[in-house]
Amino acid sequence: MKTQRIAEILKSGAVNTDIVVKGWVRTKRGNKNVAFIALNDGSCMANIQIVVDLAVIPEEQLKAVTTGACLRVDGKLVESPASGQGVEVQAEKIEIYGTADPETYPLQKKGHSLEFLRDIAYLRPRTNTFGAVLRIRHAMAYAIHKYFNDRGFYYLHTPLITGSDCEGAGAMFNVTTLDISNPPRTEEGKVDYSQDFFGKPCNLTVSGQLEGELGALSLGQIYTFGPTFRAEHSNTPRHLAEFWMIEPEMAFYELEDNMELAEDFLKYLIQYALDNCREDLEFMNKMWDKELIERLEFVLKNDFVRLDYTEGIEILKASGRKFEFPCEWGCDLQSEHERYLVEEHFKRPVILINYPKEIKAFYMKQNEDGKTVRAMDVLFPKIGEIIGGSEREADYGKLTARVNELGMNEQDVWWYLDTRRWGSAPHSGFGLGFERLLLFVTGMANIRDVIPFPRTPNNAEF
Ligand code: ATP
Ligand code: MG
């Protein structure tokens, strides 16, 4: 007989039919006549109750049915007399696939701290919290593809290994097959990368944007959605060394269009979560963040503020607030500044635009004033920066001049500059950090808790 998933059974299971369920034991209780097993198979938050008549299945066999054990249960789906659940399974046969010794099973008890669970990241998806987070994570990934597909964007796979070290978004991880304890050397004593796998130094990508732009200038509208790598030494609750990023890139979009897309996109994803992940969101709201659902609904209902960086600095200076890092025109905003603007001053998301060119990447479109570029960062409550983007410099002369001004080597980005030589077009794009989105949507406070296997300094065990 076909195994049914618990989510399916609870939604539409027909009572008084034979049934097979398979899953992991959450709890077992009972008396000398009957045992109740709460079984979870990961398909949803809810467990299904298995009722075992000890006259049918001997108690001896139930000894190994402990928290964490994996079972197959054959039985009948019946209406449940207990309140709070519509149906339960009357067990006729139980097969134990895998036992879980109560003496050693780390999740024997409930209510572990998130820190403890991080140390056993390989088991934490079996908890209610991480089950919920990972189901929401899946739903968001699906919604991202759906959003872009429905609007005529193409999914472009940009490379993870890159020969360019000027993507400029962060420190990179080197990719090499050379023996690092004894690398080949040139006559001057430098490492001879011509003997390396790719014949030159290569790194893991920090962003798919530069290649994404090539896609926009041919397919019109593309997006990337893949892992990116940054050797971030700062141990913050918002940075991972390996994270996933969504980067749409659109020909013929100016900064205005880019902002509209970013706002519409974020609202769509939040609405999608509210419509499709209700049970999991309610759990997160109850357990971890009492204002979660309210905050999600609040963002949906309000227009994002659009504000010039220069005005933002004036607001911060006039705030009378003592920041850890004082700010002046020209400084890069810290998360404390971003959160002040969003949470205290405007009390809603802010899109900050027209940043000083010195603190932004070389490819951003230069404004007439000679000082600022058409950058946009979307700032969210609790998170700070969730999106970074810009209109791109489309003018070959200006882009090349900026590359030289910054002391970069034209040869390192020759192919990128070339796109402005033939059929250049106004275009824009942005990057959304997938885990930052998930922090916002799940209400979790630490980015290590919204990815199955977090990669941070000194942490790559599993
Ligand atoms: P931050 O100032 O927070 O370090 P950034 O300016 O380096 O961000 P961008 O290069 O603009 O970020 O990257 C685009 C998006 O990717 C950011 O808005 C953020 O959502 C996400 N992001 C950046 N770095 C990380 C990281 N180390 N871990 C997780 N997400 C990140
Ligand atoms: Mg950064």
Short mmCIF file of C-alpha atoms and ligand atoms in Angstrom, two decimals:
data_model
loop_
_atom_site.label_atom_id
_atom_site.label_comp_id
_atom_site.label_asym_id
_atom_site.label_seq_id
_atom_site.Cartn_x
_atom_site.Cartn_y
_atom_site.Cartn_z
CA MET A 1 0.00 0.00 0.00
CA LYS A 2 1.12 3.54 -0.75
CA THR A 3 2.61 5.49 2.15
CA GLN A 4 0.74 8.68 2.85
CA ARG A 5 2.41 11.86 4.06
CA ILE A 6 1.00 13.23 7.29
CA ALA A 7 0.31 16.69 5.77
CA GLU A 8 -1.87 14.98 3.15
CA ILE A 9 -3.68 12.79 5.67
CA LEU A 10 -4.52 15.68 7.97
CA LYS A 11 -5.83 17.68 5.03
CA SER A 12 -7.82 15.08 3.16
CA GLY A 13 -7.43 11.60 4.62
CA ALA A 14 -10.56 9.46 4.34
CA VAL A 15 -11.59 7.98 7.68
CA ASN A 16 -12.15 4.24 8.07
CA THR A 17 -9.62 3.41 5.38
CA ASP A 18 -6.43 1.38 5.65
CA ILE A 19 -3.34 3.49 5.88
CA VAL A 20 0.48 3.32 6.03
CA VAL A 21 2.46 6.12 7.68
CA LYS A 22 6.19 6.36 8.21
CA GLY A 23 8.05 8.82 10.39
CA TRP A 24 9.98 9.61 13.55
CA VAL A 25 8.62 9.32 17.07
CA ARG A 26 8.26 12.62 18.87
CA THR A 27 6.73 11.29 22.08
CA LYS A 28 5.20 8.13 23.50
CA ARG A 29 2.90 7.95 26.49
CA GLY A 30 0.10 5.71 27.71
CA ASN A 31 -0.94 3.15 30.34
CA LYS A 32 -1.03 -0.63 30.56
CA ASN A 33 -3.83 -0.97 28.01
CA VAL A 34 -3.01 1.56 25.37
CA ALA A 35 -0.04 3.61 24.07
CA PHE A 36 -0.13 6.91 22.19
CA ILE A 37 2.70 7.72 19.80
CA ALA A 38 3.08 11.17 18.25
CA LEU A 39 4.64 10.58 14.84
CA ASN A 40 6.14 13.26 12.61
CA ASP A 41 7.34 12.77 9.03
CA GLY A 42 8.57 16.30 8.26
CA SER A 43 5.77 17.03 5.81
CA CYS A 44 4.24 19.53 8.22
CA MET A 45 4.45 20.84 11.76
CA ALA A 46 1.65 18.64 13.09
CA ASN A 47 2.21 15.09 14.32
CA ILE A 48 -0.27 12.32 13.76
CA GLN A 49 -1.39 10.35 16.78
CA ILE A 50 -0.91 6.59 16.62
CA VAL A 51 -3.08 4.68 19.04
CA VAL A 52 -1.75 1.25 20.01
CA ASP A 53 -4.00 -1.29 21.69
CA LEU A 54 -1.62 -3.39 23.77
CA ALA A 55 -3.87 -6.38 23.20
CA VAL A 56 -3.06 -6.11 19.48
CA ILE A 57 0.63 -5.17 19.67
CA PRO A 58 2.52 -6.54 22.67
CA GLU A 59 4.16 -4.09 25.02
CA GLU A 60 7.47 -5.87 24.54
CA GLN A 61 7.59 -4.69 20.94
CA LEU A 62 6.89 -1.10 21.95
CA LYS A 63 9.95 -0.92 24.20
CA ALA A 64 12.12 0.19 21.30
CA VAL A 65 9.59 2.82 20.25
CA THR A 66 11.29 5.77 21.90
CA THR A 67 11.70 9.44 20.97
CA GLY A 68 13.66 9.66 17.72
CA ALA A 69 13.03 6.10 16.53
CA CYS A 70 11.80 5.66 12.97
CA LEU A 71 8.68 3.57 12.30
CA ARG A 72 6.35 2.19 9.73
CA VAL A 73 2.80 1.93 10.99
CA ASP A 74 0.06 -0.01 9.21
CA GLY A 75 -3.42 0.66 10.50
CA LYS A 76 -6.74 2.37 10.06
CA LEU A 77 -7.43 6.09 9.93
CA VAL A 78 -10.25 6.89 12.34
CA GLU A 79 -11.91 9.96 13.79
CA SER A 80 -10.21 11.03 16.95
CA PRO A 81 -12.16 11.42 20.16
CA ALA A 82 -9.43 13.67 21.55
CA SER A 83 -9.83 17.39 21.11
CA GLY A 84 -7.43 19.35 18.91
CA GLN A 85 -6.99 16.66 16.26
CA GLY A 86 -9.43 15.44 13.65
CA VAL A 87 -8.05 11.97 12.98
CA GLU A 88 -5.72 9.38 14.42
CA VAL A 89 -4.31 6.03 13.34
CA GLN A 90 -5.34 2.80 15.01
CA ALA A 91 -2.21 0.70 14.70
CA GLU A 92 -2.44 -2.87 13.46
CA LYS A 93 1.25 -3.45 12.81
CA ILE A 94 4.40 -1.55 13.70
CA GLU A 95 7.79 -2.06 12.09
CA ILE A 96 10.80 -0.32 13.60
CA TYR A 97 13.17 0.91 10.89
CA GLY A 98 15.69 2.47 13.24
CA THR A 99 15.90 2.71 17.02
CA ALA A 100 17.20 5.76 18.93
CA ASP A 101 18.80 4.90 22.26
CA PRO A 102 17.29 7.28 24.85
CA GLU A 103 20.62 7.29 26.68
CA THR A 104 22.46 8.84 23.75
CA TYR A 105 19.90 10.49 21.43
CA PRO A 106 20.66 14.25 21.70
CA LEU A 107 17.08 15.34 21.05
CA GLN A 108 15.58 13.13 23.72
CA LYS A 109 14.29 16.19 25.57
CA LYS A 110 12.46 19.22 24.24
CA GLY A 111 13.36 22.87 24.59
CA HIS A 112 17.05 22.95 23.63
CA SER A 113 18.68 26.33 23.06
CA LEU A 114 19.45 27.46 19.51
CA GLU A 115 23.15 27.49 20.43
CA PHE A 116 23.03 23.85 21.49
CA LEU A 117 21.17 22.94 18.30
CA ARG A 118 23.81 24.73 16.18
CA ASP A 119 26.37 22.27 17.54
CA ILE A 120 24.23 19.40 16.31
CA ALA A 121 23.16 21.02 13.05
CA TYR A 122 23.02 17.57 11.44
CA LEU A 123 20.08 16.64 13.70
CA ARG A 124 18.29 19.93 14.23
CA PRO A 125 15.94 19.58 11.21
CA ARG A 126 14.13 17.01 13.37
CA THR A 127 12.98 19.73 15.75
CA ASN A 128 9.77 21.70 15.28
CA THR A 129 11.67 24.95 14.91
CA PHE A 130 14.04 23.82 12.19
CA GLY A 131 11.36 21.83 10.44
CA ALA A 132 9.40 25.08 10.19
CA VAL A 133 12.40 27.15 9.09
CA LEU A 134 13.38 24.66 6.39
CA ARG A 135 9.85 24.36 5.04
CA ILE A 136 9.60 28.16 4.88
CA ARG A 137 13.01 28.25 3.21
CA HIS A 138 11.76 25.84 0.55
CA ALA A 139 8.56 27.83 0.01
CA MET A 140 10.53 31.05 -0.44
CA ALA A 141 12.89 29.46 -2.97
CA TYR A 142 9.91 28.20 -4.94
CA ALA A 143 8.17 31.59 -4.76
CA ILE A 144 11.29 33.33 -6.06
CA HIS A 145 11.38 31.15 -9.16
CA LYS A 146 7.64 31.54 -9.62
CA TYR A 147 7.78 35.33 -9.29
CA PHE A 148 10.40 35.70 -11.98
CA ASN A 149 9.06 33.00 -14.27
CA ASP A 150 5.59 34.58 -14.22
CA ARG A 151 7.13 37.91 -15.26
CA GLY A 152 9.27 36.68 -18.15
CA PHE A 153 12.65 36.62 -16.43
CA TYR A 154 15.09 33.84 -17.31
CA TYR A 155 17.07 31.91 -14.71
CA LEU A 156 20.74 32.31 -15.62
CA HIS A 157 23.39 30.08 -14.09
CA THR A 158 26.46 32.17 -13.46
CA PRO A 159 29.74 30.47 -12.54
CA LEU A 160 30.78 29.73 -8.99
CA ILE A 161 34.46 29.66 -9.88
CA THR A 162 35.64 32.96 -11.21
CA GLY A 163 38.88 34.22 -12.67
CA SER A 164 38.07 37.80 -11.78
CA ASP A 165 39.08 39.07 -8.37
CA CYS A 166 37.41 42.44 -8.77
CA GLU A 167 33.78 41.61 -8.18
CA GLY A 168 34.47 43.92 -5.30
CA ALA A 169 31.84 42.72 -2.87
CA GLY A 170 34.04 41.01 -0.30
CA ALA A 171 37.16 38.96 0.48
CA MET A 172 37.39 35.82 -1.65
CA PHE A 173 38.27 32.16 -1.21
CA ASN A 174 41.04 30.94 -3.47
CA VAL A 175 40.40 27.82 -5.60
CA THR A 176 43.50 25.86 -6.44
CA THR A 177 44.79 22.35 -7.03
CA LEU A 178 48.38 23.38 -6.34
CA ASP A 179 50.11 21.78 -3.36
CA ILE A 180 49.97 24.73 -0.99
CA SER A 181 52.70 23.33 1.23
CA ASN A 182 55.05 23.31 -1.76
CA PRO A 183 53.68 25.30 -4.72
CA PRO A 184 55.62 25.73 -7.95
CA ARG A 185 57.41 29.09 -8.05
CA THR A 186 58.38 31.56 -10.76
CA GLU A 187 61.94 32.81 -11.10
CA GLU A 188 61.02 35.77 -8.88
CA GLY A 189 59.84 33.35 -6.19
CA LYS A 190 56.10 34.01 -6.57
CA VAL A 191 53.56 31.17 -6.75
CA ASP A 192 53.41 30.08 -10.39
CA TYR A 193 49.70 30.02 -11.10
CA SER A 194 50.31 29.23 -14.76
CA GLN A 195 50.75 25.65 -13.52
CA ASP A 196 47.45 25.73 -11.60
CA PHE A 197 44.29 24.01 -12.85
CA PHE A 198 42.92 27.07 -14.65
CA GLY A 199 46.33 28.50 -15.53
CA LYS A 200 45.68 31.56 -13.37
CA PRO A 201 44.54 32.40 -9.85
CA CYS A 202 40.84 31.67 -9.36
CA ASN A 203 38.34 32.29 -6.60
CA LEU A 204 34.86 31.35 -5.48
CA THR A 205 32.44 34.01 -6.61
CA VAL A 206 31.18 36.74 -4.27
CA SER A 207 28.37 37.70 -6.66
CA GLY A 208 26.96 36.61 -10.00
CA GLN A 209 26.23 40.16 -11.03
CA LEU A 210 28.92 40.87 -13.62
CA GLU A 211 27.95 37.77 -15.59
CA GLY A 212 24.28 38.52 -14.84
CA GLU A 213 24.66 41.79 -16.70
CA LEU A 214 25.77 39.90 -19.81
CA GLY A 215 22.51 37.98 -19.52
CA ALA A 216 20.44 41.16 -19.20
CA LEU A 217 22.12 42.60 -22.28
CA SER A 218 21.08 39.60 -24.34
CA LEU A 219 17.98 37.94 -22.82
CA GLY A 220 16.60 41.23 -21.51
CA GLN A 221 15.62 40.16 -18.01
CA ILE A 222 17.41 37.48 -16.04
CA TYR A 223 17.94 36.43 -12.47
CA THR A 224 20.53 34.31 -10.76
CA PHE A 225 19.88 32.29 -7.64
CA GLY A 226 22.85 30.44 -6.28
CA PRO A 227 25.49 30.20 -3.60
CA THR A 228 28.03 32.97 -3.12
CA PHE A 229 31.10 32.95 -0.93
CA ARG A 230 32.69 35.68 1.11
CA ALA A 231 35.58 35.25 3.51
CA GLU A 232 33.80 37.39 6.09
CA HIS A 233 35.85 37.42 9.25
CA SER A 234 33.37 39.54 11.10
CA ASN A 235 31.33 37.24 13.31
CA THR A 236 27.94 38.90 13.02
CA PRO A 237 24.45 37.42 13.20
CA ARG A 238 23.89 38.66 9.62
CA HIS A 239 26.93 37.32 7.73
CA LEU A 240 27.76 33.85 6.47
CA ALA A 241 30.83 32.74 4.52
CA GLU A 242 28.54 30.78 2.17
CA PHE A 243 25.15 32.25 1.46
CA TRP A 244 22.59 32.21 -1.32
CA MET A 245 21.83 35.27 -3.36
CA ILE A 246 19.13 36.23 -5.82
CA GLU A 247 20.32 38.72 -8.42
CA PRO A 248 17.86 40.01 -11.03
CA GLU A 249 19.37 42.13 -13.79
CA MET A 250 17.21 44.01 -16.29
CA ALA A 251 17.92 45.83 -19.54
CA PHE A 252 16.09 49.14 -19.94
CA TYR A 253 15.45 49.52 -16.20
CA GLU A 254 16.46 52.78 -14.60
CA LEU A 255 16.90 53.26 -10.86
CA GLU A 256 13.16 54.03 -10.40
CA ASP A 257 12.14 50.77 -12.11
CA ASN A 258 14.70 48.89 -10.07
CA MET A 259 13.22 50.23 -6.81
CA GLU A 260 9.71 49.35 -7.92
CA LEU A 261 10.76 45.81 -8.73
CA ALA A 262 12.58 45.36 -5.42
CA GLU A 263 9.57 46.52 -3.41
CA ASP A 264 7.09 44.47 -5.39
CA PHE A 265 9.33 41.39 -5.19
CA LEU A 266 9.79 41.56 -1.41
CA LYS A 267 6.08 42.12 -0.84
CA TYR A 268 5.20 39.21 -3.09
CA LEU A 269 7.49 36.89 -1.13
CA ILE A 270 6.09 38.02 2.21
CA GLN A 271 2.53 37.59 0.97
CA TYR A 272 3.44 34.16 -0.36
CA ALA A 273 4.75 33.12 3.04
CA LEU A 274 1.62 34.35 4.80
CA ASP A 275 -0.60 32.52 2.33
CA ASN A 276 1.34 29.26 2.16
CA CYS A 277 3.31 28.80 5.39
CA ARG A 278 0.68 29.78 7.92
CA GLU A 279 1.12 26.91 10.34
CA ASP A 280 4.90 27.27 10.44
CA LEU A 281 4.73 31.06 10.77
CA GLU A 282 2.29 30.79 13.63
CA PHE A 283 4.66 28.44 15.38
CA MET A 284 7.60 30.82 14.88
CA ASN A 285 5.45 33.68 16.09
CA LYS A 286 4.53 31.80 19.24
CA MET A 287 7.99 30.45 20.02
CA TRP A 288 10.51 33.02 18.85
CA ASP A 289 9.11 36.36 17.84
CA LYS A 290 5.75 37.52 19.14
CA GLU A 291 5.56 40.36 16.61
CA LEU A 292 6.51 38.32 13.57
CA ILE A 293 3.19 38.07 11.75
CA GLU A 294 2.29 41.62 12.66
CA ARG A 295 5.60 42.83 11.23
CA LEU A 296 5.11 40.87 8.00
CA GLU A 297 1.64 42.32 7.55
CA PHE A 298 2.88 45.79 8.39
CA VAL A 299 5.51 45.68 5.63
CA LEU A 300 2.89 44.55 3.15
CA LYS A 301 0.56 47.41 3.96
CA ASN A 302 3.06 50.27 3.78
CA ASP A 303 4.94 51.93 0.94
CA PHE A 304 8.70 51.85 1.35
CA VAL A 305 10.24 55.27 1.99
CA ARG A 306 12.60 56.44 -0.78
CA LEU A 307 15.32 58.63 0.54
CA ASP A 308 18.55 60.21 -0.64
CA TYR A 309 21.65 59.11 1.22
CA THR A 310 22.45 62.80 1.84
CA GLU A 311 19.09 63.34 3.55
CA GLY A 312 19.57 60.12 5.49
CA ILE A 313 22.85 61.41 6.92
CA GLU A 314 21.17 64.67 7.91
CA ILE A 315 18.44 62.77 9.76
CA LEU A 316 21.04 60.66 11.58
CA LYS A 317 23.08 63.71 12.56
CA ALA A 318 20.00 65.56 13.78
CA SER A 319 18.79 62.54 15.76
CA GLY A 320 20.78 63.38 18.86
CA ARG A 321 21.51 59.66 19.13
CA LYS A 322 24.95 58.48 20.24
CA PHE A 323 25.95 55.84 17.71
CA GLU A 324 28.83 53.46 18.24
CA PHE A 325 30.15 54.60 14.86
CA PRO A 326 29.42 58.31 14.36
CA CYS A 327 28.51 59.12 10.78
CA GLU A 328 29.30 61.95 8.40
CA TRP A 329 28.55 62.40 4.73
CA GLY A 330 30.78 59.91 2.97
CA CYS A 331 30.70 57.15 5.57
CA ASP A 332 29.30 53.70 4.91
CA LEU A 333 26.20 53.15 7.00
CA GLN A 334 26.44 50.58 9.79
CA SER A 335 23.52 48.42 10.71
CA GLU A 336 22.82 50.65 13.76
CA HIS A 337 22.27 53.62 11.41
CA GLU A 338 20.13 51.65 9.00
CA ARG A 339 17.97 50.36 11.83
CA TYR A 340 17.58 53.81 13.34
CA LEU A 341 16.17 55.13 10.06
CA VAL A 342 13.85 52.17 9.61
CA GLU A 343 12.74 51.32 13.13
CA GLU A 344 12.74 54.66 14.86
CA HIS A 345 12.59 57.49 12.37
CA PHE A 346 10.33 56.27 9.55
CA LYS A 347 9.00 53.10 11.15
CA ARG A 348 8.89 51.28 7.84
CA PRO A 349 11.28 49.94 5.17
CA VAL A 350 13.52 52.51 3.51
CA ILE A 351 15.17 52.48 0.10
CA LEU A 352 18.26 54.64 0.41
CA ILE A 353 19.62 55.92 -2.91
CA ASN A 354 22.39 58.04 -4.43
CA TYR A 355 25.31 57.03 -2.23
CA PRO A 356 28.77 58.64 -2.41
CA LYS A 357 30.70 56.96 -5.21
CA GLU A 358 33.70 56.30 -2.94
CA ILE A 359 31.83 53.75 -0.85
CA LYS A 360 30.18 51.92 -3.73
CA ALA A 361 31.43 49.60 -6.47
CA PHE A 362 32.98 50.78 -9.73
CA TYR A 363 30.10 49.66 -11.95
CA MET A 364 27.38 51.91 -10.50
CA LYS A 365 26.00 54.66 -12.75
CA GLN A 366 27.53 58.02 -11.96
CA ASN A 367 25.24 60.94 -11.23
CA GLU A 368 25.64 64.38 -12.81
CA ASP A 369 26.93 65.83 -9.54
CA GLY A 370 30.20 63.93 -9.92
CA LYS A 371 29.98 62.80 -6.29
CA THR A 372 27.24 60.20 -6.06
CA VAL A 373 26.13 57.06 -7.87
CA ARG A 374 22.72 55.59 -8.59
CA ALA A 375 22.92 52.97 -5.85
CA MET A 376 19.98 51.69 -3.82
CA ASP A 377 19.99 49.71 -0.59
CA VAL A 378 16.73 48.38 0.79
CA LEU A 379 16.74 48.60 4.59
CA PHE A 380 14.41 46.44 6.68
CA PRO A 381 13.34 46.40 10.31
CA LYS A 382 15.42 44.02 12.48
CA ILE A 383 17.75 43.27 9.55
CA GLY A 384 19.22 46.50 8.18
CA GLU A 385 20.37 45.97 4.59
CA ILE A 386 18.43 43.21 2.87
CA ILE A 387 19.02 44.28 -0.75
CA GLY A 388 21.90 46.10 -2.40
CA GLY A 389 21.62 47.26 -5.99
CA SER A 390 22.02 50.04 -8.53
CA GLU A 391 21.56 51.28 -12.02
CA ARG A 392 24.74 50.20 -13.82
CA GLU A 393 27.10 52.52 -15.66
CA ALA A 394 26.30 51.93 -19.32
CA ASP A 395 28.79 54.41 -20.81
CA TYR A 396 32.04 52.79 -21.93
CA GLY A 397 34.13 55.94 -21.44
CA LYS A 398 32.85 56.68 -17.94
CA LEU A 399 33.12 53.07 -16.82
CA THR A 400 36.68 52.73 -18.10
CA ALA A 401 37.66 56.02 -16.51
CA ARG A 402 36.30 54.84 -13.15
CA VAL A 403 38.18 51.54 -13.42
CA ASN A 404 41.41 53.44 -13.96
CA GLU A 405 40.64 56.02 -11.30
CA LEU A 406 40.33 53.20 -8.77
CA GLY A 407 43.65 51.75 -9.86
CA MET A 408 42.01 48.58 -11.13
CA ASN A 409 43.47 46.72 -14.08
CA GLU A 410 41.37 47.08 -17.26
CA GLN A 411 42.67 43.68 -18.34
CA ASP A 412 40.94 42.05 -15.37
CA VAL A 413 37.50 43.17 -16.56
CA TRP A 414 38.04 43.45 -20.31
CA TRP A 415 35.04 41.26 -21.16
CA TYR A 416 32.78 43.27 -18.85
CA LEU A 417 33.93 46.58 -20.36
CA ASP A 418 33.36 45.12 -23.82
CA THR A 419 29.62 44.81 -23.15
CA ARG A 420 29.56 48.63 -23.19
CA ARG A 421 31.29 48.73 -26.56
CA TRP A 422 28.64 46.85 -28.51
CA GLY A 423 24.97 47.52 -27.99
CA SER A 424 25.21 48.96 -24.51
CA ALA A 425 21.89 49.77 -22.85
CA PRO A 426 20.64 51.37 -19.67
CA HIS A 427 20.21 48.57 -17.16
CA SER A 428 19.85 47.88 -13.46
CA GLY A 429 19.80 45.09 -10.94
CA PHE A 430 20.10 44.14 -7.33
CA GLY A 431 21.11 41.36 -4.97
CA LEU A 432 18.86 39.96 -2.29
CA GLY A 433 20.56 37.85 0.36
CA PHE A 434 18.34 34.77 0.65
CA GLU A 435 19.20 34.18 4.31
CA ARG A 436 18.56 37.84 5.18
CA LEU A 437 15.10 37.43 3.66
CA LEU A 438 14.63 34.30 5.76
CA LEU A 439 15.69 36.09 8.93
CA PHE A 440 12.92 38.54 8.25
CA VAL A 441 10.29 35.99 7.29
CA THR A 442 10.98 33.45 10.06
CA GLY A 443 11.69 35.94 12.86
CA MET A 444 14.96 34.18 13.67
CA ALA A 445 17.68 36.45 15.04
CA ASN A 446 20.83 34.66 13.87
CA ILE A 447 21.61 33.90 10.23
CA ARG A 448 23.15 30.57 11.29
CA ASP A 449 19.64 29.39 12.10
CA VAL A 450 18.06 29.86 8.67
CA ILE A 451 20.43 27.74 6.56
CA PRO A 452 20.77 23.97 7.04
CA PHE A 453 24.56 23.93 7.28
CA PRO A 454 26.02 27.33 8.17
CA ARG A 455 29.54 28.17 7.06
CA THR A 456 31.23 30.71 9.33
CA PRO A 457 34.81 31.17 10.58
CA ASN A 458 35.99 27.89 12.18
CA ASN A 459 32.77 26.13 11.35
CA ALA A 460 32.52 23.66 8.49
CA GLU A 461 31.99 20.36 10.31
CA PHE A 462 28.69 19.34 8.74
P1 ATP B 1 26.71 44.14 4.28
O1 ATP B 1 26.98 45.62 4.31
O2 ATP B 1 25.58 43.71 5.15
O3 ATP B 1 27.96 43.32 4.47
P2 ATP B 1 27.03 44.14 1.45
O4 ATP B 1 26.99 45.58 1.13
O5 ATP B 1 28.36 43.47 1.53
O6 ATP B 1 26.20 43.83 2.80
P3 ATP B 1 26.06 43.34 -1.16
O7 ATP B 1 27.42 43.11 -1.68
O8 ATP B 1 25.28 44.49 -1.66
O9 ATP B 1 26.08 43.36 0.45
O10 ATP B 1 25.23 41.98 -1.34
C1 ATP B 1 23.84 41.95 -1.62
C2 ATP B 1 23.05 41.31 -0.49
O11 ATP B 1 23.61 40.07 -0.09
C3 ATP B 1 23.02 42.12 0.78
O12 ATP B 1 22.04 43.11 0.72
C4 ATP B 1 22.66 41.08 1.81
O13 ATP B 1 21.28 40.79 1.79
C5 ATP B 1 23.37 39.85 1.30
N1 ATP B 1 24.66 39.58 1.96
C6 ATP B 1 25.84 40.24 1.79
N2 ATP B 1 26.83 39.68 2.49
C7 ATP B 1 26.29 38.61 3.12
C8 ATP B 1 26.79 37.59 3.97
N3 ATP B 1 28.09 37.54 4.29
N4 ATP B 1 25.95 36.65 4.43
C9 ATP B 1 24.66 36.66 4.08
N5 ATP B 1 24.10 37.58 3.27
C10 ATP B 1 24.89 38.54 2.79
MG MG B 2 29.57 43.11 3.18
#
